[in-house]
């Protein structure tokens, strides 16, 4: 799988944390992987490691989002946009393998695919503030 596909799977799992407890997530990930027959073992490892890394930094990520998203708090954000932003903020701040511009572009592409009409502009605007 290419990184764009892997990122999409990570986003989908991050989205689930809005509806499940963190304790339930390992089981959900296991079930997700059972259905993800196209993924090789190394792809699944990448997804799991990055998901765990984002979850580990969730409080810090949300603090950054609450500070930079003018007029918005994470509790009020569209849950799709929030999952996209959490992944992108992690990549911008802590993932040295992902250039900032790539993280932003990939986040906007995810928003185009999964969010509402205003999602891509919102995601881009928040991430631009964070990247500065």
CSV table of C-alpha atoms in Angstrom, one decimal:
chain,number,residue,atom,x,y,z
A,1,UNK,CA,0.0,0.0,0.0
A,2,UNK,CA,1.1,3.6,-0.6
A,3,UNK,CA,1.2,6.1,2.2
A,4,UNK,CA,-2.0,7.8,1.1
A,5,UNK,CA,-3.9,4.5,1.5
A,6,UNK,CA,-2.3,3.8,4.8
A,7,UNK,CA,-3.1,7.3,6.0
A,8,UNK,CA,-6.8,6.8,5.0
A,9,UNK,CA,-6.9,3.6,7.1
A,10,UNK,CA,-5.4,5.4,10.1
A,11,UNK,CA,-7.9,8.2,9.7
A,12,UNK,CA,-10.8,5.7,9.7
A,13,UNK,CA,-9.5,4.2,12.9
A,14,UNK,CA,-9.0,7.6,14.5
A,15,UNK,CA,-12.6,8.5,13.6
A,16,UNK,CA,-13.7,5.5,15.6
A,17,UNK,CA,-12.3,6.8,18.9
A,18,UNK,CA,-15.1,9.3,18.9
A,19,UNK,CA,-17.6,6.5,19.3
A,20,UNK,CA,-15.6,3.9,21.3
A,21,UNK,CA,-13.5,3.9,24.4
A,22,UNK,CA,-9.7,3.7,24.0
A,23,UNK,CA,-9.8,0.4,25.8
A,24,UNK,CA,-12.1,-1.0,23.0
A,25,UNK,CA,-9.8,0.2,20.2
A,26,UNK,CA,-7.4,-2.8,20.1
A,27,UNK,CA,-10.4,-5.1,19.4
A,28,UNK,CA,-11.8,-2.7,16.8
A,29,UNK,CA,-8.4,-2.6,15.1
A,30,UNK,CA,-8.2,-6.4,15.1
A,31,UNK,CA,-11.7,-6.5,13.5
A,32,UNK,CA,-10.7,-3.8,11.0
A,33,UNK,CA,-7.6,-5.8,10.0
A,34,UNK,CA,-9.7,-8.9,9.5
A,35,UNK,CA,-11.7,-7.1,6.8
A,36,UNK,CA,-8.6,-5.4,5.3
A,37,UNK,CA,-7.4,-8.3,3.2
A,38,UNK,CA,-5.4,-6.2,0.8
A,39,UNK,CA,-3.0,-5.1,3.5
A,40,UNK,CA,0.3,-6.8,4.0
A,41,UNK,CA,1.6,-7.5,7.5
A,42,UNK,CA,4.0,-4.5,7.3
A,43,UNK,CA,1.1,-2.2,6.3
A,44,UNK,CA,-0.9,-3.4,9.3
A,45,UNK,CA,2.1,-2.7,11.5
A,46,UNK,CA,2.5,0.8,10.1
A,47,UNK,CA,-1.2,1.5,10.6
A,48,UNK,CA,-1.1,0.2,14.2
A,49,UNK,CA,2.1,2.0,15.2
A,50,UNK,CA,1.0,5.3,13.8
A,51,UNK,CA,-2.5,5.0,15.3
A,52,UNK,CA,-1.0,4.3,18.7
A,53,UNK,CA,1.4,7.2,18.4
A,54,UNK,CA,-1.4,9.6,17.6
A,55,UNK,CA,-3.6,8.3,20.4
A,56,UNK,CA,-0.6,8.7,22.8
A,57,UNK,CA,-0.3,12.4,21.8
A,58,UNK,CA,-4.1,13.0,21.7
A,59,UNK,CA,-4.2,15.5,24.7
A,60,UNK,CA,-1.3,17.5,23.2
A,61,UNK,CA,-2.8,17.4,19.8
A,62,UNK,CA,-6.2,18.6,21.0
A,63,UNK,CA,-4.6,21.4,23.0
A,64,UNK,CA,-2.9,22.6,19.9
A,65,UNK,CA,-6.1,22.4,17.9
A,66,UNK,CA,-8.1,24.2,20.6
A,67,UNK,CA,-5.4,27.0,20.6
A,68,UNK,CA,-5.1,27.4,16.9
A,69,UNK,CA,-8.7,26.8,15.6
A,70,UNK,CA,-10.0,30.3,16.1
A,71,UNK,CA,-13.6,30.2,17.3
A,72,UNK,CA,-13.6,26.4,17.5
A,73,UNK,CA,-13.0,23.8,20.1
A,74,UNK,CA,-12.4,20.1,19.5
A,75,UNK,CA,-15.7,19.3,21.2
A,76,UNK,CA,-17.6,21.3,18.6
A,77,UNK,CA,-15.7,20.2,15.5
A,78,UNK,CA,-17.2,17.9,12.9
A,79,UNK,CA,-15.9,14.5,13.9
A,80,UNK,CA,-14.5,13.7,10.4
A,81,UNK,CA,-12.6,17.0,10.4
A,82,UNK,CA,-11.3,16.3,13.9
A,83,UNK,CA,-9.9,12.9,13.0
A,84,UNK,CA,-8.2,14.3,9.9
A,85,UNK,CA,-6.8,17.2,11.9
A,86,UNK,CA,-5.5,15.0,14.7
A,87,UNK,CA,-3.6,12.8,12.2
A,88,UNK,CA,-2.2,15.8,10.4
A,89,UNK,CA,-1.1,17.6,13.6
A,90,UNK,CA,0.7,14.5,14.7
A,91,UNK,CA,2.5,14.3,11.3
A,92,UNK,CA,3.4,18.0,11.4
A,93,UNK,CA,4.6,18.0,15.0
A,94,UNK,CA,6.1,14.6,15.6
A,95,UNK,CA,6.5,12.5,12.4
A,96,UNK,CA,9.9,13.5,10.8
A,97,UNK,CA,9.2,11.2,7.9
A,98,UNK,CA,6.3,13.4,6.6
A,99,UNK,CA,7.1,16.9,5.3
A,100,UNK,CA,4.7,19.5,6.6
A,101,UNK,CA,3.4,20.4,3.1
A,102,UNK,CA,2.6,16.7,2.5
A,103,UNK,CA,0.8,16.3,5.8
A,104,UNK,CA,-1.4,19.4,5.0
A,105,UNK,CA,-2.0,18.3,1.4
A,106,UNK,CA,-3.0,14.8,2.4
A,107,UNK,CA,-5.3,16.1,5.1
A,108,UNK,CA,-7.1,18.4,2.6
A,109,UNK,CA,-7.4,15.4,0.3
A,110,UNK,CA,-9.0,13.3,3.1
A,111,UNK,CA,-11.4,16.2,3.8
A,112,UNK,CA,-12.4,16.4,0.1
A,113,UNK,CA,-13.1,12.7,0.2
A,114,UNK,CA,-14.8,12.3,3.6
A,115,UNK,CA,-15.9,15.7,4.9
A,116,UNK,CA,-18.6,18.2,4.0
A,117,UNK,CA,-18.4,21.0,1.5
A,118,UNK,CA,-16.5,23.4,3.9
A,119,UNK,CA,-14.3,20.6,5.3
A,120,UNK,CA,-11.3,21.0,3.0
A,121,UNK,CA,-11.0,24.8,3.6
A,122,UNK,CA,-11.5,24.4,7.4
A,123,UNK,CA,-8.8,21.7,7.6
A,124,UNK,CA,-6.4,23.7,5.4
A,125,UNK,CA,-7.0,26.9,7.4
A,126,UNK,CA,-6.4,25.3,10.8
A,127,UNK,CA,-3.3,23.4,9.6
A,128,UNK,CA,-1.8,26.5,8.0
A,129,UNK,CA,-2.0,28.2,11.4
A,130,UNK,CA,-0.3,25.2,13.1
A,131,UNK,CA,2.4,25.0,10.5
A,132,UNK,CA,3.5,28.6,10.9
